[in-house]
Short mmCIF file of C-alpha atoms in Angstrom, two decimals:
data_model
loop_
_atom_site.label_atom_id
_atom_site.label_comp_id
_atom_site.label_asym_id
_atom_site.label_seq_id
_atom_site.Cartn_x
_atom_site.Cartn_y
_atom_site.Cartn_z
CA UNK A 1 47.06 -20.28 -30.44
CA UNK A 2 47.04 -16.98 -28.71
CA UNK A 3 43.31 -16.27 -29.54
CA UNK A 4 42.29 -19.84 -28.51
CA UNK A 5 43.97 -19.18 -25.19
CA UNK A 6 42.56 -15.95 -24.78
CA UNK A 7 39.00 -17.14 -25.02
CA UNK A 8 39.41 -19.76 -22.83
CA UNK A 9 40.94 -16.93 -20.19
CA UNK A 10 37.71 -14.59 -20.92
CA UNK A 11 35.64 -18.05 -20.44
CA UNK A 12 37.14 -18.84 -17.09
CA UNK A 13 36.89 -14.87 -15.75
CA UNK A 14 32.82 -14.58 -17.15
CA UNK A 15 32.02 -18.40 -15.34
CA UNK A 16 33.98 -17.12 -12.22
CA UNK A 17 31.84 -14.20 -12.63
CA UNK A 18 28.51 -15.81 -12.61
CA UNK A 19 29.18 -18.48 -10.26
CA UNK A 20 30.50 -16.28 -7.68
CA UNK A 21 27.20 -16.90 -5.65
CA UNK A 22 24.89 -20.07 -5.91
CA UNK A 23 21.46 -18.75 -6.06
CA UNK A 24 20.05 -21.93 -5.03
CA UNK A 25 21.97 -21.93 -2.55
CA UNK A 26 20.81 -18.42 -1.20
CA UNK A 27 17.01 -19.31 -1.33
CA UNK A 28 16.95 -22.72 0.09
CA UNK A 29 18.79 -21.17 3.15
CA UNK A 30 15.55 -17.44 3.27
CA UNK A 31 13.44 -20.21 2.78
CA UNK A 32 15.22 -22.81 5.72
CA UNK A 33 15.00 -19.72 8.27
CA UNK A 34 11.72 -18.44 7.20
CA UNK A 35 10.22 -22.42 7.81
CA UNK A 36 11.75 -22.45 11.31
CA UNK A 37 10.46 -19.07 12.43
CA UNK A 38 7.13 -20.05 10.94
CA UNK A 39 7.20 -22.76 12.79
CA UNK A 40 7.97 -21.90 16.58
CA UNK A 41 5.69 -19.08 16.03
CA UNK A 42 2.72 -21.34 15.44
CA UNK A 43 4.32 -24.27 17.97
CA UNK A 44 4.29 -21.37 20.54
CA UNK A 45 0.92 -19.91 19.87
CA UNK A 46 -0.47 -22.80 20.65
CA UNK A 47 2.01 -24.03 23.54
CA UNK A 48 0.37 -20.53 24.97
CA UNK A 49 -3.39 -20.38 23.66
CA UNK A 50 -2.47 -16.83 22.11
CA UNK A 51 -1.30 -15.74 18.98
CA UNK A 52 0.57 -12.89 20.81
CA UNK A 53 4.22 -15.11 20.74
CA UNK A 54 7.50 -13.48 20.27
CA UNK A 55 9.18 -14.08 17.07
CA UNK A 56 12.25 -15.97 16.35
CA UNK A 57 14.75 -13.24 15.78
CA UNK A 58 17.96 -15.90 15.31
CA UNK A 59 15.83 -17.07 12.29
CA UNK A 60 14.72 -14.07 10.75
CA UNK A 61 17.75 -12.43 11.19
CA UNK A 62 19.97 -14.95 9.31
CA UNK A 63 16.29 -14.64 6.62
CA UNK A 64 17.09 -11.26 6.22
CA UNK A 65 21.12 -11.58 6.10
CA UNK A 66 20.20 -13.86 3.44
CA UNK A 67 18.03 -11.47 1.18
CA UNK A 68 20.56 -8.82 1.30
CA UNK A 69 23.21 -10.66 0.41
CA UNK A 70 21.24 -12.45 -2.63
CA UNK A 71 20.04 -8.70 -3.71
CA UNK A 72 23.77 -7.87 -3.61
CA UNK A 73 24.40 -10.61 -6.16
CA UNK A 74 21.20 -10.55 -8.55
CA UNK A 75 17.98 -9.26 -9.55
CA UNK A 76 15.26 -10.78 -7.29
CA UNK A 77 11.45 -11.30 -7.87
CA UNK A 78 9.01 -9.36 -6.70
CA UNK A 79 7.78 -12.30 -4.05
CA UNK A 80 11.08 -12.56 -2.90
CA UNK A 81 11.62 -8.61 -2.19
CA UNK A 82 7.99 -8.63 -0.63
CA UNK A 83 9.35 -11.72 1.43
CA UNK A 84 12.50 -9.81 2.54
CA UNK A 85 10.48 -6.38 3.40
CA UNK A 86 7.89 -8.72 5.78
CA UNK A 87 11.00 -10.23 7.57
CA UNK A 88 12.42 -7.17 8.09
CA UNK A 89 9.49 -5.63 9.57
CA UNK A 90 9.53 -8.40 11.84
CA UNK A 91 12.70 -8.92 13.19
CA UNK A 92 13.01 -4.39 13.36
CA UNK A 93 9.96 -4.84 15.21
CA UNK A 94 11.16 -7.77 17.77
CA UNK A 95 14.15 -5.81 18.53
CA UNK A 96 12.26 -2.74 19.16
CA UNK A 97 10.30 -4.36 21.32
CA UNK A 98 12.71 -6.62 23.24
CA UNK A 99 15.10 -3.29 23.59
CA UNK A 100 12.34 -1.31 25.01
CA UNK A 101 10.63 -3.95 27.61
CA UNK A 102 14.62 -3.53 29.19
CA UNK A 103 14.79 -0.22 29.32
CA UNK A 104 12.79 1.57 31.99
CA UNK A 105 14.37 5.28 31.74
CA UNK A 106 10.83 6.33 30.05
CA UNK A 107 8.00 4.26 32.55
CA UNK A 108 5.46 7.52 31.20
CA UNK A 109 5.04 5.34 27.70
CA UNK A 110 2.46 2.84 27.93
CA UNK A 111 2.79 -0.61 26.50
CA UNK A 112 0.37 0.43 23.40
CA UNK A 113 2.52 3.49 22.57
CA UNK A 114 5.42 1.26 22.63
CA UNK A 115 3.49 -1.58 20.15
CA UNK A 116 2.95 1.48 18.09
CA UNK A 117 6.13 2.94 18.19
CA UNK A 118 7.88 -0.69 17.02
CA UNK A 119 5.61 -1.15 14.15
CA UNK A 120 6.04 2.52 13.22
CA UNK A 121 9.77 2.13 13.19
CA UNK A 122 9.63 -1.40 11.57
CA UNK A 123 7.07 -0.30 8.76
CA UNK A 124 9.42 2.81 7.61
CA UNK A 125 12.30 -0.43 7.37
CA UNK A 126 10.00 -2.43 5.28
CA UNK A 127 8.51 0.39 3.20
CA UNK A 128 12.70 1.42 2.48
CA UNK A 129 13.24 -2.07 1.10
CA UNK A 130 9.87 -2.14 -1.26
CA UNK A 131 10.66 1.21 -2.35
CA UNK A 132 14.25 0.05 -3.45
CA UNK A 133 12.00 -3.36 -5.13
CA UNK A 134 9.56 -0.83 -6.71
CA UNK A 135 12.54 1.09 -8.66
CA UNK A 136 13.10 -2.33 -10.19
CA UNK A 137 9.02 -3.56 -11.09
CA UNK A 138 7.63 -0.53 -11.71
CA UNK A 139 4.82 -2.06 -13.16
CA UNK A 140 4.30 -4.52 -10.93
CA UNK A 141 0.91 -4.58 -9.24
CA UNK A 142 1.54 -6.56 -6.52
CA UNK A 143 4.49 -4.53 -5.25
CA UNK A 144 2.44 -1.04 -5.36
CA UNK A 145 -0.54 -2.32 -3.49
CA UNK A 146 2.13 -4.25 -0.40
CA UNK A 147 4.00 -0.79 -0.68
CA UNK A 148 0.29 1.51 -0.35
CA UNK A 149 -0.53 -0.70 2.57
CA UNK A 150 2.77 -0.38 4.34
CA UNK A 151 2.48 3.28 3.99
CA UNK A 152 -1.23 3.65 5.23
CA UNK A 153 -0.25 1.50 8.57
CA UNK A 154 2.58 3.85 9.13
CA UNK A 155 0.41 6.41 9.14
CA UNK A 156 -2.33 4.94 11.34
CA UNK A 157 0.48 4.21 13.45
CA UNK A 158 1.27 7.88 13.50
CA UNK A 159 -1.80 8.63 14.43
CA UNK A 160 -2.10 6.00 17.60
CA UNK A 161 0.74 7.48 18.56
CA UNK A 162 -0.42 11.32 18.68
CA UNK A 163 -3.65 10.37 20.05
CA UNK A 164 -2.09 8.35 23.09
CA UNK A 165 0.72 11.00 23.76
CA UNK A 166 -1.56 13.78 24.26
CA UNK A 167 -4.14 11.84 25.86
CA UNK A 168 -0.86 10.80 29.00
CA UNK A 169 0.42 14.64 28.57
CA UNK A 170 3.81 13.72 27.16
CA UNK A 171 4.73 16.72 25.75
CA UNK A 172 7.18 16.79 22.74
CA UNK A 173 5.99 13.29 20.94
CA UNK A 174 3.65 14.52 18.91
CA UNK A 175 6.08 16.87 17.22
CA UNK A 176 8.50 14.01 16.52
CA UNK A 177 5.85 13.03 13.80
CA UNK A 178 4.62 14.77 10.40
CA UNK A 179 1.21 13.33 9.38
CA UNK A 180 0.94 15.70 6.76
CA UNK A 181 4.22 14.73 5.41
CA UNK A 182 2.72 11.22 5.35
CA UNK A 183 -0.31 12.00 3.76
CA UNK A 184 1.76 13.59 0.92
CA UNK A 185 3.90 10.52 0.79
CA UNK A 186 0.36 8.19 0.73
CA UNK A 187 -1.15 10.67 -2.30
CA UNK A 188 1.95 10.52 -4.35
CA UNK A 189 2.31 6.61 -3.94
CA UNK A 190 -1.23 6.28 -5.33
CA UNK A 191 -0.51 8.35 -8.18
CA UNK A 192 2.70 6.36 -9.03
CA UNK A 193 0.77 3.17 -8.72
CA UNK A 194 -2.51 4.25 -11.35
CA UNK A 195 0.16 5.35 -13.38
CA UNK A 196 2.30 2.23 -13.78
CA UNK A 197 -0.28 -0.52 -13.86
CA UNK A 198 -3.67 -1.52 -15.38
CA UNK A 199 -4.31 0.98 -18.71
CA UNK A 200 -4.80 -2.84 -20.33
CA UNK A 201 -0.82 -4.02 -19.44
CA UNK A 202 -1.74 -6.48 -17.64
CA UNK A 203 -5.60 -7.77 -17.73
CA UNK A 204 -5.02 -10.55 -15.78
CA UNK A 205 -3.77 -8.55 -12.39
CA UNK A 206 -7.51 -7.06 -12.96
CA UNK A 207 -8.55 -7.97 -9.24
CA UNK A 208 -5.21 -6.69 -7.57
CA UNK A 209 -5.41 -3.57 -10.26
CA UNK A 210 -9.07 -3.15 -8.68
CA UNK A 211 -7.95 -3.44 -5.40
CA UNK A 212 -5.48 -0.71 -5.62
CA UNK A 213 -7.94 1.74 -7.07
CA UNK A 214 -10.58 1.02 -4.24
CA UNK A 215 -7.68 1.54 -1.76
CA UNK A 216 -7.15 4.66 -3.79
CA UNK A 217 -10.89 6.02 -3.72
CA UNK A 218 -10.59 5.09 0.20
CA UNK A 219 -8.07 7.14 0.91
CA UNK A 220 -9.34 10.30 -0.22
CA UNK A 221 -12.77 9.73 1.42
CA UNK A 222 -10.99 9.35 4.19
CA UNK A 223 -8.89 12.48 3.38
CA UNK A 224 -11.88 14.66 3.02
CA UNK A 225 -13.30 13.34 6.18
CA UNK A 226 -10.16 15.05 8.05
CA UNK A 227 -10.75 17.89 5.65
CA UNK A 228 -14.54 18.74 6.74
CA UNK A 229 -14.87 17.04 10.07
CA UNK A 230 -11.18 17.57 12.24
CA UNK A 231 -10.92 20.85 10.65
CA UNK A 232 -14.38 21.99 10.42
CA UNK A 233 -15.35 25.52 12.04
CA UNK A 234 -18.78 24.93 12.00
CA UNK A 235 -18.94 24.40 15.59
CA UNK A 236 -16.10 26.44 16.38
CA UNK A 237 -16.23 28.10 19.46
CA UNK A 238 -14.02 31.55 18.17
CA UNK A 239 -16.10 34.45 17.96
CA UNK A 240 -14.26 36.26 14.83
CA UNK A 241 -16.34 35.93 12.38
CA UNK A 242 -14.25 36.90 9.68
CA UNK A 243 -11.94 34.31 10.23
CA UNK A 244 -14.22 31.78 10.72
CA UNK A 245 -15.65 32.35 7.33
CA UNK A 246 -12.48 32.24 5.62
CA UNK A 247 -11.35 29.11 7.44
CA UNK A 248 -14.86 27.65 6.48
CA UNK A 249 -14.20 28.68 2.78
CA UNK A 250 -10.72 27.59 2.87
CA UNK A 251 -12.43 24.03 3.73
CA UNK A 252 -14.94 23.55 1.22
CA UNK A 253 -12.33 24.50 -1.33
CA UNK A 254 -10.33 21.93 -0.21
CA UNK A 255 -13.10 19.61 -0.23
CA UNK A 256 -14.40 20.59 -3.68
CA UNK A 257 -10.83 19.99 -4.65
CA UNK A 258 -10.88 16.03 -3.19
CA UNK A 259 -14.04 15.22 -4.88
CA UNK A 260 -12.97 16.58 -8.17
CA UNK A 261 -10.06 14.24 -7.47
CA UNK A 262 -11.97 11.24 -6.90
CA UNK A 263 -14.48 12.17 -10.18
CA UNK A 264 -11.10 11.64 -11.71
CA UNK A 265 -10.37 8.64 -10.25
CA UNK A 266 -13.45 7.15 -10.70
CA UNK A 267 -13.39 7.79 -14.40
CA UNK A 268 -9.42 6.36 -14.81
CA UNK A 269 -10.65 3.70 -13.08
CA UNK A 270 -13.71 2.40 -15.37
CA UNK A 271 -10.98 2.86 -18.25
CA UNK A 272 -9.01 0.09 -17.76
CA UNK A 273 -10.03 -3.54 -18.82
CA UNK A 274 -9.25 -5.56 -15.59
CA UNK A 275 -10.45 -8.76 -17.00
CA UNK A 276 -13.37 -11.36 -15.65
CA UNK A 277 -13.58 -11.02 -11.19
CA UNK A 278 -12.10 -7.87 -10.63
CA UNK A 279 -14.22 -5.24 -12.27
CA UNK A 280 -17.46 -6.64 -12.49
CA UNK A 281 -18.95 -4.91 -9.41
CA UNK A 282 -17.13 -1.47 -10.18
CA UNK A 283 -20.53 0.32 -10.40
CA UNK A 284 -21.38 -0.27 -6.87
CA UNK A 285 -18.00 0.25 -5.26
CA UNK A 286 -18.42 3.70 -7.22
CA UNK A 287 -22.09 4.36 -5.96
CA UNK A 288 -20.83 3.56 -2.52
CA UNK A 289 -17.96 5.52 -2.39
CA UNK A 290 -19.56 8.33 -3.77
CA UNK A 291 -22.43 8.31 -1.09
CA UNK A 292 -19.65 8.24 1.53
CA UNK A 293 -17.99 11.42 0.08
CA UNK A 294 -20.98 13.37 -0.75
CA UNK A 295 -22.50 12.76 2.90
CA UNK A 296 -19.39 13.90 4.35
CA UNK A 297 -19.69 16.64 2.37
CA UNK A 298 -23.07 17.63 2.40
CA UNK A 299 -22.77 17.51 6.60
CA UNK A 300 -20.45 20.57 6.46
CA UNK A 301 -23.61 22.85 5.67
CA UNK A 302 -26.78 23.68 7.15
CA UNK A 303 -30.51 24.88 5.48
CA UNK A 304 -30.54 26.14 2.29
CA UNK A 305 -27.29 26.16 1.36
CA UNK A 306 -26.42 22.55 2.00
CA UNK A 307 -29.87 22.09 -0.54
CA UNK A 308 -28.22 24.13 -2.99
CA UNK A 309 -24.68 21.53 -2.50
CA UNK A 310 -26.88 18.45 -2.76
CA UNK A 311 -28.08 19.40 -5.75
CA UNK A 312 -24.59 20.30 -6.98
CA UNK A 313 -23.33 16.83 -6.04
CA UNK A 314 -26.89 15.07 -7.82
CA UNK A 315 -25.61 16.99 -10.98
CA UNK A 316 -21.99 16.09 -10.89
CA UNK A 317 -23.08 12.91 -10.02
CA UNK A 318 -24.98 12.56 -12.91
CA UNK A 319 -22.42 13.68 -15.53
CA UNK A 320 -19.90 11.45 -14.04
CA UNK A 321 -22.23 8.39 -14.42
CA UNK A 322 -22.58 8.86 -17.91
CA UNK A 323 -18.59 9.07 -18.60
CA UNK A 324 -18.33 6.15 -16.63
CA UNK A 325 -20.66 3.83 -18.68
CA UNK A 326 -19.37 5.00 -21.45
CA UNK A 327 -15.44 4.20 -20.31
CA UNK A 328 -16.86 1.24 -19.22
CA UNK A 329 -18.47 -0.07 -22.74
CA UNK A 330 -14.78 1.05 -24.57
CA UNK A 331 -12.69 -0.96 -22.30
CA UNK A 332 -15.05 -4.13 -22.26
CA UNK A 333 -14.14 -4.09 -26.18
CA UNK A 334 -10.72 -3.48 -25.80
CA UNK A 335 -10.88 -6.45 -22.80
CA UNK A 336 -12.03 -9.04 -25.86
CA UNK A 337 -8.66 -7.87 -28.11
CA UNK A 338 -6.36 -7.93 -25.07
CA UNK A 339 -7.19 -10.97 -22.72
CA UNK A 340 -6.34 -13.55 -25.14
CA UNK A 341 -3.15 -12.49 -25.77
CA UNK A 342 -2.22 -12.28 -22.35
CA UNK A 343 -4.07 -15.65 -21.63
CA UNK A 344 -1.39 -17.55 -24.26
CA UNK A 345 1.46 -15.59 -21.79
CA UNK A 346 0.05 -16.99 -19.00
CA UNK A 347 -0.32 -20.70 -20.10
CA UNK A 348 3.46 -20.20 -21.17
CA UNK A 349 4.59 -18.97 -17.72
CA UNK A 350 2.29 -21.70 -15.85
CA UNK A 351 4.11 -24.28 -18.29
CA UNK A 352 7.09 -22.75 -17.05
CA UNK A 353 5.97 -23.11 -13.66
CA UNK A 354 6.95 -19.30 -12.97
CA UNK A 355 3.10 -18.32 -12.66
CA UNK A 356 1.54 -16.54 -9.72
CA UNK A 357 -1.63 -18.14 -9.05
CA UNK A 358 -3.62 -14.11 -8.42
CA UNK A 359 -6.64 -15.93 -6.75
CA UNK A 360 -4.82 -17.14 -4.02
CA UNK A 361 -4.05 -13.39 -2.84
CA UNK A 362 -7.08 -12.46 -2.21
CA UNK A 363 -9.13 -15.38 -0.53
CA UNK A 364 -13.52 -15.22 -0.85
#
């Protein structure tokens, strides 16, 4: 029967097709590799009373050989694409370093710009491979907050590494760098990231969910902190007058502009029902982030008129409160409808044994 025979054919090609690769296979060897550089690290941190050991690049090479392939072949978890973004930060990082301790033709760079300039290079390798994980869990919380981390240590990294070149003289470094391009890399991350998770998807990621908007309201405290401190002309020392008044303008516009930002925040934030550990305390990670901003503010002014911006921020302040508790008292209903539907998921997945146990990530 030619129809028999031709099933069988399309039977054999599809079961070629799928096992092509043995997944199994794939993870026990990441996970082989990943053990054994695990475990000279710790064997040599203590052989050496430091936890300053190289790391086993043999191992973590074949670890990350092994994630590309197995990404070549199939979807992977988020864990496992977090997993393959550490290792490669690692082993980018090793090489970096061991290439660099050989090579003398720059003896001007100090051992802490090198450090800096490794994990520099080996965060924009990681942050490559969780942006390529990200375009496949989009609404994974987990991902975004790794991925907002990664991209804040680059840019501290950046920053090391300005500070320490102009504080040897090497000219030129600096201007290998864009912090500002990084900082608009950072912002647009965060906005991805409120966008994409919490809004009630997923009430039990609450604390992570949480976590990424207090890394969020962080950020742009620290933001206007460079905004109205390193660029502040109040204790400039040029004499134009004109100029310094505009550039003093241009700065409390910009700084206006951060706090209307983070009013924003603040209320997106109390909207979403995160669910029992995670948003309990919102109201005093708000009143302390809010004292943070409006002090930095506020110290950009002197006599009357910063009297006349304190009581602009007491107003605002007060306005914002009140949308807040209100957010807060629609989402706490909307928690009750929501978390036991997603609590019957949950059991299911645990039963399943495919469940994340969230309270392990972040440790009391």
């Amino acid at each position: 029967d030619s129809s028999t025979a031709r099933g069988r054919v399309e039977n054999n090609i599809i079961n070629n097709h799928i096992m092509s690769y043995d997944y199994h296979q794939y993870v026990q060897s990441i996970q082989r590799h990943r053990h054994k550089e695990h475990t000279s690290h710790i064997r040599g941190a203590v052989d050496r009373m430091t936890v300053a050991t190289p790391p086993d690049l043999d191992s973590l090479q074949h670890s990350v050989e092994g994630f590309a392939s197995l990404s070549k072949h199939c979807p992977m978890t988020p864990l496992l694409w977090m997993q393959y973004a550490h290792d490669t930060e690692m082993l980018m990082m090793g090489l970096y370093l061991a290439e660099s301790s050989s090579n003398e033709s720059n003896p001007e760079l100090s051992k802490n710009q090198e450090k800096s300039q490794a994990r520099k290079s080996a965060l924009e390798s990681s942050t490559g491979i969780l942006e390529m994980a990200l375009s496949e869990f989009p609404g994974c919380a987990l991902l975004h907050l790794y991925y907002l981390e990664n991209l804040a240590e680059n840019f501290y990294q950046i920053q090391l590494i300005n500070k320490m070149s102009d504080q040897i003289g090497i000219v030129g470094v600096r201007d290998l760098v864009n912090q500002s391009s990084q900082l608009d890399k950072i912002s647009k991350a965060f906005e991805v990231a409120v966008k994409n998770v919490g809004v009630g998807a997923h009430v039990n990621e609450g604390i992570i969910v949480a976590e990424i908007y207090r890394f969020y309201c962080s950020f742009l405290v620290a933001r206007l902190s460079l905004v109205m401190g390193g660029e502040s002309t109040k204790n400039s020392e040029n004499n134009d007058t004109e100029v310094e008044n505009s550039s003093t303008r241009m700065n409390e516009e910009k700084g206006i502009s951060i706090l209307q930002q983070l009013s924003l925040i603040f209320q997106q934030w109390s909207k979403n029902p995160m669910g029992e550990g995670s948003n309990d305390e919102i109201m005093q990670d708000l009143e302390y982030l809010w004292e943070e901003a409006s002090a930095i503010f506020i110290s950009f002014f002197d006599g009357s008129v910063k009297l006349i911006k304190q009581q602009y921020l007491a107003q605002q302040k007060a306005s914002l409160w009140e949308t807040v508790d209100l957010n807060r008292k629609k989402a706490s209903l909307l928690l009750n409808v929501l978390s036991s539907y997603e609590n019957n998921v949950d059991v299911a997945m645990d039963n399943e044994g495919i469940m994340l146990q969230r309270y392990s990530l972040f440790p009391q």
